[in-house]
PDB file of N, CA and C in Angstrom:
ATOM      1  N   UNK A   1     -40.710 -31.697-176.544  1.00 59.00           N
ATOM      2  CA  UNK A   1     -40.616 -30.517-175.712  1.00 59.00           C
ATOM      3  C   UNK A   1     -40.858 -29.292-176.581  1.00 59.00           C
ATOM      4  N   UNK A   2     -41.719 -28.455-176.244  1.00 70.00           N
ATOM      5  CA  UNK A   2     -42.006 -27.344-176.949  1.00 70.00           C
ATOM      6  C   UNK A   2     -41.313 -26.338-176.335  1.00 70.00           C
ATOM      7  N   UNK A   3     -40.880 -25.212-176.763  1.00 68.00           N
ATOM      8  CA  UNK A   3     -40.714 -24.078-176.999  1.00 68.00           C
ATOM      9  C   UNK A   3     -41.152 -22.529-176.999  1.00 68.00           C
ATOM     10  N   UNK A   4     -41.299 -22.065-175.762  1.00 78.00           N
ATOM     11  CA  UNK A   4     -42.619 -20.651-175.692  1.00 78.00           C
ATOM     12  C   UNK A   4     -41.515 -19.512-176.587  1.00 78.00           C
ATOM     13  N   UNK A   5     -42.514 -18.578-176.585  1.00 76.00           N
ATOM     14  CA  UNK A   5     -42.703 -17.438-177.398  1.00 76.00           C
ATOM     15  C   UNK A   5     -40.938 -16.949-177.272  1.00 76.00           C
ATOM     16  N   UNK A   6     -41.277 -16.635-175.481  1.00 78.00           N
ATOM     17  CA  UNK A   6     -39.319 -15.949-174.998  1.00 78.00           C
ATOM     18  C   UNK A   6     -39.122 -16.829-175.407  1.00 78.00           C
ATOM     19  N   UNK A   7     -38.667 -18.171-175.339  1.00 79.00           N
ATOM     20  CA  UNK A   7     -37.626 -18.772-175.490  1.00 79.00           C
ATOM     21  C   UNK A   7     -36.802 -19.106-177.050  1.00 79.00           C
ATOM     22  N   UNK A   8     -38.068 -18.909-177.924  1.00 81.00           N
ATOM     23  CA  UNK A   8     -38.108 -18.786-179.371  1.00 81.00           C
ATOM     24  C   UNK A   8     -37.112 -17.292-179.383  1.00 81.00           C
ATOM     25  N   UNK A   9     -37.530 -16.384-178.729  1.00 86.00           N
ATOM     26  CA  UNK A   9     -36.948 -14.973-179.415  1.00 86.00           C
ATOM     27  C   UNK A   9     -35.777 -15.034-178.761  1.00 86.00           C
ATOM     28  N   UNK A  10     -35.392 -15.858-177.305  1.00 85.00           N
ATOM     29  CA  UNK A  10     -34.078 -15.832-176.468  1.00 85.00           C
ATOM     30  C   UNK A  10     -32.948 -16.293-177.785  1.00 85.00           C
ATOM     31  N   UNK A  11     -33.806 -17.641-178.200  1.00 84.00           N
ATOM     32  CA  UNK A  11     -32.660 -18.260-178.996  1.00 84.00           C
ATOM     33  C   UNK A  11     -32.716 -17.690-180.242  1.00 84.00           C
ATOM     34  N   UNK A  12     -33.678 -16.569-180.704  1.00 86.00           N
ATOM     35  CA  UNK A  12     -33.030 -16.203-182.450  1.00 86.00           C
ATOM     36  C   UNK A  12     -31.696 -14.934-181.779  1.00 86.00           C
ATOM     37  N   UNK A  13     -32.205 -14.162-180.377  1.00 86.00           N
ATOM     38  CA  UNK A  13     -31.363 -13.209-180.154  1.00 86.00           C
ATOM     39  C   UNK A  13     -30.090 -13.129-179.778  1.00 86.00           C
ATOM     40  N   UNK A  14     -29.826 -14.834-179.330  1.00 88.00           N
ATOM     41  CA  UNK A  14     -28.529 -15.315-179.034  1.00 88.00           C
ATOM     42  C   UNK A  14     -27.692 -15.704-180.508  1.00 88.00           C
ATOM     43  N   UNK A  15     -28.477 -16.335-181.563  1.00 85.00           N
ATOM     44  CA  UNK A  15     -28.123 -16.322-182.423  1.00 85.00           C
ATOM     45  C   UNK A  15     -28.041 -15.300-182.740  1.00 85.00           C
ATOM     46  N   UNK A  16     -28.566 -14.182-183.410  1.00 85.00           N
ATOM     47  CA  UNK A  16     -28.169 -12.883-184.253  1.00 85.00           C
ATOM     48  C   UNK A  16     -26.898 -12.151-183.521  1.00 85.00           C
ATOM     49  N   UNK A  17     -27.052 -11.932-182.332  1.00 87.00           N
ATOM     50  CA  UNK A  17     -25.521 -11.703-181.554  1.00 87.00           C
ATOM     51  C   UNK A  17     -24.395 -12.322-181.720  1.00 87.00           C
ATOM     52  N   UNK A  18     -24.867 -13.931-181.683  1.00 86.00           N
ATOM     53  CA  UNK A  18     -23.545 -14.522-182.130  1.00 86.00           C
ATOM     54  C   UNK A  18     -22.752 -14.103-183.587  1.00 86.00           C
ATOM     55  N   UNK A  19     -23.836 -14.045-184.589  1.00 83.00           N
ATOM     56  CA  UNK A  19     -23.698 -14.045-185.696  1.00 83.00           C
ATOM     57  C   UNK A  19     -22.581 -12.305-185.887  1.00 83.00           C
ATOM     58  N   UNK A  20     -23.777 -11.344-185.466  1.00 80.00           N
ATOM     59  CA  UNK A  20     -22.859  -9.897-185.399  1.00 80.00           C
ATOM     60  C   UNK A  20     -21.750  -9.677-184.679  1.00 80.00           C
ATOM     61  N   UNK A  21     -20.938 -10.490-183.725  1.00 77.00           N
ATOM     62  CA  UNK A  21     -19.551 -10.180-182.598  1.00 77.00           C
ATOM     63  C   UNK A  21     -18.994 -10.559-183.970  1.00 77.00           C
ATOM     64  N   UNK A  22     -19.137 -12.188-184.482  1.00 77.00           N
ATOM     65  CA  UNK A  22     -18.190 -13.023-185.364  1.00 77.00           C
ATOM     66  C   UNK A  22     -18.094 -12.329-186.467  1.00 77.00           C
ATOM     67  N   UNK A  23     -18.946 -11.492-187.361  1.00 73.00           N
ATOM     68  CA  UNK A  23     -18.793 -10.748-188.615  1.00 73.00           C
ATOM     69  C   UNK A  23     -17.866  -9.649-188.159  1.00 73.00           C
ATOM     70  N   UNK A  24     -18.475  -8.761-186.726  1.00 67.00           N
ATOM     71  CA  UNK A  24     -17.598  -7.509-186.456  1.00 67.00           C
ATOM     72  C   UNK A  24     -15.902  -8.406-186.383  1.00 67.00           C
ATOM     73  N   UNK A  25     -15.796  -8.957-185.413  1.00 64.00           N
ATOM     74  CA  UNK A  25     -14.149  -9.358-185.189  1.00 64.00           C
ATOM     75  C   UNK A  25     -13.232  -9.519-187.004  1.00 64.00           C
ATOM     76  N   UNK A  26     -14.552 -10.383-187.754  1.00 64.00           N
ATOM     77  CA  UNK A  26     -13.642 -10.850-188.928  1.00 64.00           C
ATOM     78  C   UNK A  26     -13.457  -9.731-189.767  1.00 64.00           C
ATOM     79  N   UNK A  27     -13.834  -8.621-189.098  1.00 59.00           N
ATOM     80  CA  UNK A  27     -13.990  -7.204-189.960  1.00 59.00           C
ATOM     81  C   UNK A  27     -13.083  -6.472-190.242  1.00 59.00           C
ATOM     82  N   UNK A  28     -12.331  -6.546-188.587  1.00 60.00           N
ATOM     83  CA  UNK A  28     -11.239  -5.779-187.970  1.00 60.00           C
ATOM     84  C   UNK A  28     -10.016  -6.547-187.436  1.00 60.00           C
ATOM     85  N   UNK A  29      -9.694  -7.553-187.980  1.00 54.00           N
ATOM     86  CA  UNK A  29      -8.464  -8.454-187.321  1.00 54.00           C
ATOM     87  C   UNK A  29      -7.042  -7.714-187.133  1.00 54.00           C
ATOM     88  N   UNK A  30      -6.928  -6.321-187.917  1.00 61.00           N
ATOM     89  CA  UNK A  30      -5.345  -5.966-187.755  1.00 61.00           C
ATOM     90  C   UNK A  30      -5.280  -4.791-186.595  1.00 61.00           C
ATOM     91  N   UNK A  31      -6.907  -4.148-186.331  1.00 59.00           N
ATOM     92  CA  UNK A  31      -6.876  -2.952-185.763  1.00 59.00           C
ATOM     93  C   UNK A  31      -6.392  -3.318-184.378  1.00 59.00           C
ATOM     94  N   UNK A  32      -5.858  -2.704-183.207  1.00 63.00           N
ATOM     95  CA  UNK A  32      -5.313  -2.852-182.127  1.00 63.00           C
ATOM     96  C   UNK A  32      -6.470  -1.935-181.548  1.00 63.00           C
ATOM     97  N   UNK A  33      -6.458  -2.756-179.809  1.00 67.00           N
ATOM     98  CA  UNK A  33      -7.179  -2.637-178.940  1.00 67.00           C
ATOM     99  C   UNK A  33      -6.838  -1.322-178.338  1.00 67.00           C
ATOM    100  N   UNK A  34      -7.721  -0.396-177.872  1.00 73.00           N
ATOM    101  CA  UNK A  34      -7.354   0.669-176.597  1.00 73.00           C
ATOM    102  C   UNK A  34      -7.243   1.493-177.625  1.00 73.00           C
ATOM    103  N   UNK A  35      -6.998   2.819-177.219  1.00 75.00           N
ATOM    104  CA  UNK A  35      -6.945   4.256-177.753  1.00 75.00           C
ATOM    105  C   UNK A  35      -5.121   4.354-177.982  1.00 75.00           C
ATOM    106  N   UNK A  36      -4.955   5.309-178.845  1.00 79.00           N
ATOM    107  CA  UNK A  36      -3.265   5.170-178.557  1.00 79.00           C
ATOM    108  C   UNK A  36      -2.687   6.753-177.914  1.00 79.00           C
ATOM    109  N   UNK A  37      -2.014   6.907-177.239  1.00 80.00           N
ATOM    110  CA  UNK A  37      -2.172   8.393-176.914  1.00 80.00           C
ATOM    111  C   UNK A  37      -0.209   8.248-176.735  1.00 80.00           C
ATOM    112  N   UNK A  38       0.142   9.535-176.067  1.00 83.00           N
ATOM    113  CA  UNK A  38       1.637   9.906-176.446  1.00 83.00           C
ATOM    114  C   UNK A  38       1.988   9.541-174.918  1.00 83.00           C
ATOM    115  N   UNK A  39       3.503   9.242-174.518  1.00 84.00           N
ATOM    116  CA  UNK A  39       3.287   8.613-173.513  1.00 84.00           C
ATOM    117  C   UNK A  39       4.211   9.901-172.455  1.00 84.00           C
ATOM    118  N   UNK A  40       4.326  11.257-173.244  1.00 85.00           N
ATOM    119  CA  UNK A  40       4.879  12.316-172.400  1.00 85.00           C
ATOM    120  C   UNK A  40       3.777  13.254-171.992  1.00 85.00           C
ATOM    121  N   UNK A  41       2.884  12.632-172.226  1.00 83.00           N
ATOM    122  CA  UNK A  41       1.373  13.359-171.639  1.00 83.00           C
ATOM    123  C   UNK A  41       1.607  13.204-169.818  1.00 83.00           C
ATOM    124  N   UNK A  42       1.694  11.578-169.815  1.00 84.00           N
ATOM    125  CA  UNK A  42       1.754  10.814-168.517  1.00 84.00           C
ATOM    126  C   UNK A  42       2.808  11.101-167.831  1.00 84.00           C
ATOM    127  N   UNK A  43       3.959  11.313-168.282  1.00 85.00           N
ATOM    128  CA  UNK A  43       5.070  11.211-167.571  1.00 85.00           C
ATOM    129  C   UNK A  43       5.307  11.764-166.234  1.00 85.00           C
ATOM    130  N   UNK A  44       4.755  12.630-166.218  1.00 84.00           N
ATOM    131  CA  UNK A  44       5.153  13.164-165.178  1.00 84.00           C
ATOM    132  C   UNK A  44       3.989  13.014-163.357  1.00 84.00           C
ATOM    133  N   UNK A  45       3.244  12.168-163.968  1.00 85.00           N
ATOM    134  CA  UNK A  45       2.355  11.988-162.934  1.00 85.00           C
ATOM    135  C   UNK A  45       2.691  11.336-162.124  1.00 85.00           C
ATOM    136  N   UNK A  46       2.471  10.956-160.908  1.00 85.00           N
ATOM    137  CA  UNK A  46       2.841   9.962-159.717  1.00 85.00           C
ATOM    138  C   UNK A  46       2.101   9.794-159.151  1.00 85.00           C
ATOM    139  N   UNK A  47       1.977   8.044-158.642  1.00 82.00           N
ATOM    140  CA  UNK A  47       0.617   7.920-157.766  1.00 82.00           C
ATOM    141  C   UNK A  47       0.415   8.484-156.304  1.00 82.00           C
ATOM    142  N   UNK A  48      -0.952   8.659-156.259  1.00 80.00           N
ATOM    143  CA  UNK A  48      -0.777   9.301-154.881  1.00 80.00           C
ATOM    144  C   UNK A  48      -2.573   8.502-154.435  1.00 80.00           C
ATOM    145  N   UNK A  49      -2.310   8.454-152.903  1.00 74.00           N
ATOM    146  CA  UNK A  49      -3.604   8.130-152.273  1.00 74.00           C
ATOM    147  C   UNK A  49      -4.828   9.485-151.804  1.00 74.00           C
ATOM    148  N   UNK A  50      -6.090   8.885-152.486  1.00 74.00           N
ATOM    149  CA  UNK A  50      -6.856  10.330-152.707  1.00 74.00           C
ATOM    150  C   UNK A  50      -8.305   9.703-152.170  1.00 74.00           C
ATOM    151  N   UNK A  51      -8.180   8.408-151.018  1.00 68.00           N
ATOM    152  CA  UNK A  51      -9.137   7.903-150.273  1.00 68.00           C
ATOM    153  C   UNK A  51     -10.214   7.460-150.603  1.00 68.00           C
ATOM    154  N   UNK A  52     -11.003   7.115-149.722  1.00 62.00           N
ATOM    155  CA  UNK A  52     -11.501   7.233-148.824  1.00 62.00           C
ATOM    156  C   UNK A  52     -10.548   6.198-147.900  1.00 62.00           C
ATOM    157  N   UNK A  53     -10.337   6.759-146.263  1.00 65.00           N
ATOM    158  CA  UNK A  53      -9.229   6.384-145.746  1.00 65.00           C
ATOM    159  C   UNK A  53     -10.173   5.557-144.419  1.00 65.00           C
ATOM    160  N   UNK A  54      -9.571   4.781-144.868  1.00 61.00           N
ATOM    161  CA  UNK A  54     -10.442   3.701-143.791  1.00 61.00           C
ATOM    162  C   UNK A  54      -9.821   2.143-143.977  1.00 61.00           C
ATOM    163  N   UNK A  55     -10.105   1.305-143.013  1.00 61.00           N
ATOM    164  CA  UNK A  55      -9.118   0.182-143.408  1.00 61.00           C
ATOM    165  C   UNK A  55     -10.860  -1.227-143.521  1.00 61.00           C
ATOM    166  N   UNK A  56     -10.335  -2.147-144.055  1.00 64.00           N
ATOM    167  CA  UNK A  56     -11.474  -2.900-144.233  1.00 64.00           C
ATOM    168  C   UNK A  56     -12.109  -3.356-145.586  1.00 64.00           C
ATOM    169  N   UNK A  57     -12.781  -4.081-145.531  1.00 71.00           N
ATOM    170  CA  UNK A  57     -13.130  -4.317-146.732  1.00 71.00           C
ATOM    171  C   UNK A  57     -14.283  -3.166-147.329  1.00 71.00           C
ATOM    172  N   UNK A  58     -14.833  -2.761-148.384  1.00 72.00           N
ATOM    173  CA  UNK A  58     -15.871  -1.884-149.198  1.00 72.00           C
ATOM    174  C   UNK A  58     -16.858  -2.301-149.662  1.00 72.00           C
ATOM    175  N   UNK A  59     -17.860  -2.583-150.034  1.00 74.00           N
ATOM    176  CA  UNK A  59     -19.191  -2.923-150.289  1.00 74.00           C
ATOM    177  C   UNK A  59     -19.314  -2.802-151.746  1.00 74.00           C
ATOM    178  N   UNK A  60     -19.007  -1.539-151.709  1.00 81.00           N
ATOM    179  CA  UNK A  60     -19.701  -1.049-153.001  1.00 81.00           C
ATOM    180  C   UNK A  60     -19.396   0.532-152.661  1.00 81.00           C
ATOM    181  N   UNK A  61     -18.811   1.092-153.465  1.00 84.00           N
ATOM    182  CA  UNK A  61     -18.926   2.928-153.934  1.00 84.00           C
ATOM    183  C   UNK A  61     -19.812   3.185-155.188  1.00 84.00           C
ATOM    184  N   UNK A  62     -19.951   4.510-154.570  1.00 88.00           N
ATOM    185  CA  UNK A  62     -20.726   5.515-156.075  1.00 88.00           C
ATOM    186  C   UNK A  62     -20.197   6.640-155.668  1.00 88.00           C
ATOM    187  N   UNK A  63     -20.512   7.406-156.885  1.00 89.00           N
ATOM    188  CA  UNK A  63     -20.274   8.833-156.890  1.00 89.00           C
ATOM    189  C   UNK A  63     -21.511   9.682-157.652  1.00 89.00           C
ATOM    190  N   UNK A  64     -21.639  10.949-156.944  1.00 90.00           N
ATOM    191  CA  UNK A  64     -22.470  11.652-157.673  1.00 90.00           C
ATOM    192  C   UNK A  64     -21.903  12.293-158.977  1.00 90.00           C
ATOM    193  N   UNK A  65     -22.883  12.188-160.083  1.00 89.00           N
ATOM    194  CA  UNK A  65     -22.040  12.889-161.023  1.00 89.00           C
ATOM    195  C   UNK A  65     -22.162  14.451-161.484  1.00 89.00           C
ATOM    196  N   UNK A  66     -22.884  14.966-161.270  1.00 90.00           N
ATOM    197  CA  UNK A  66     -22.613  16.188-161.253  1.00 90.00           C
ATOM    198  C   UNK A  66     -22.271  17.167-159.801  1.00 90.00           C
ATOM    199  N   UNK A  67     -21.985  16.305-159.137  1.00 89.00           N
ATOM    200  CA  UNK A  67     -21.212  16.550-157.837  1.00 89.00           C
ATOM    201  C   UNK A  67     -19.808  15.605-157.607  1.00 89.00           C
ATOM    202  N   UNK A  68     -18.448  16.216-158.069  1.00 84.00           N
ATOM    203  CA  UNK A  68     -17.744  15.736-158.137  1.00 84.00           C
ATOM    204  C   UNK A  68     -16.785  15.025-156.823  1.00 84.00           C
ATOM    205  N   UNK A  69     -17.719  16.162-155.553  1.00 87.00           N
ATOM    206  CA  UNK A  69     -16.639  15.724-154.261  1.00 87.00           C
ATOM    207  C   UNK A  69     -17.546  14.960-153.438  1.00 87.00           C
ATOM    208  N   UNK A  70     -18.538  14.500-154.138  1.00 89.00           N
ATOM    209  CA  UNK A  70     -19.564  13.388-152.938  1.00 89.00           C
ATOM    210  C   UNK A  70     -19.650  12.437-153.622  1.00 89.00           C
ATOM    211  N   UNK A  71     -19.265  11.256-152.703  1.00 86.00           N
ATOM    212  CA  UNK A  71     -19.353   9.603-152.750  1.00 86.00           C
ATOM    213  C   UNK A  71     -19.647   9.289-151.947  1.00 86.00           C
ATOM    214  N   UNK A  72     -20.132   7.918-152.004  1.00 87.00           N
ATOM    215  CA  UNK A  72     -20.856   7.181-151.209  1.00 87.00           C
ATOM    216  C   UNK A  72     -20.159   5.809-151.069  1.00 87.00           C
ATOM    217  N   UNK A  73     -20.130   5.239-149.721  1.00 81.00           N
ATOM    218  CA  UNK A  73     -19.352   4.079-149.618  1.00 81.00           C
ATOM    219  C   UNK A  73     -19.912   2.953-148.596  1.00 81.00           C
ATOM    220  N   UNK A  74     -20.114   2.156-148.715  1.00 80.00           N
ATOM    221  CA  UNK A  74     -20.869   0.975-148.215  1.00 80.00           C
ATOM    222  C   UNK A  74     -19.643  -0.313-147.805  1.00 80.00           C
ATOM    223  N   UNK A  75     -19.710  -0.185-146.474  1.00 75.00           N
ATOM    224  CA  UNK A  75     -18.602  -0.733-145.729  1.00 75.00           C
ATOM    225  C   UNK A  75     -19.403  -2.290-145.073  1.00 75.00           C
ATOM    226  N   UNK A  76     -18.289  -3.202-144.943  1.00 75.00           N
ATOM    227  CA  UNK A  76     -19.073  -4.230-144.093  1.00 75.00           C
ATOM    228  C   UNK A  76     -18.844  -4.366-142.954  1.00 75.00           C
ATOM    229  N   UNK A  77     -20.272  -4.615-141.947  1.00 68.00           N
ATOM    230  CA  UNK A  77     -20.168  -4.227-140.406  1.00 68.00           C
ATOM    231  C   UNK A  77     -20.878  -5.387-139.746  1.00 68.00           C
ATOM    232  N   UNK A  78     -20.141  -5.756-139.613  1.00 60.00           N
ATOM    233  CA  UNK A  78     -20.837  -7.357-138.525  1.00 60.00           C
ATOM    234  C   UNK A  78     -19.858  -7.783-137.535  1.00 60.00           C
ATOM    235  N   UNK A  79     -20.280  -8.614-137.023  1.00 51.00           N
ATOM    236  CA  UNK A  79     -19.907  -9.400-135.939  1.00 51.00           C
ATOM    237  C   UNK A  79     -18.402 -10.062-136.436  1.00 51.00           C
ATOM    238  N   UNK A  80     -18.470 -10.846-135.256  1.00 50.00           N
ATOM    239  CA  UNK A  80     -16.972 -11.712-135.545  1.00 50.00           C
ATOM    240  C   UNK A  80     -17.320 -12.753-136.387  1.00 50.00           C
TER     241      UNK A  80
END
């Protein structure tokens, strides 16, 4: 069984990836995950519901980004 061109470069690129996650991880074994921040920043917040108010399942949302108060929401609408 031969081997085309992609499939030659699929498998050196799966290899070289493999190779760079496993060097990065063995790089950094003591550092801790996530950002660390102070936890009286938060304190005082409380959750609150900020919609879209509708009951049902969602599709899919977006938002515009340099328009912060328009989203878009893709609802599912069918039959029984």
């Amino acid at each position: 069984m031969r081997i085309g061109v992609a499939g030659k470069w699929f498998v050196a690129g799966t290899f070289v990836t493999t190779i760079f996650c496993t060097v990065a991880n063995a790089q950094q074994p003591d550092q801790k995950v996530g950002q660390q921040f102070d936890q009286k920043l938060y304190s005082e917040m409380r959750w609150r519901c900020i919609g879209p108010f509708r009951g049902g399942r969602t599709v899919a949302v977006s938002g515009v980004p340099r328009q912060p108060n328009v989203f878009y929401m893709a609802a599912v609408n069918g039959g029984v």
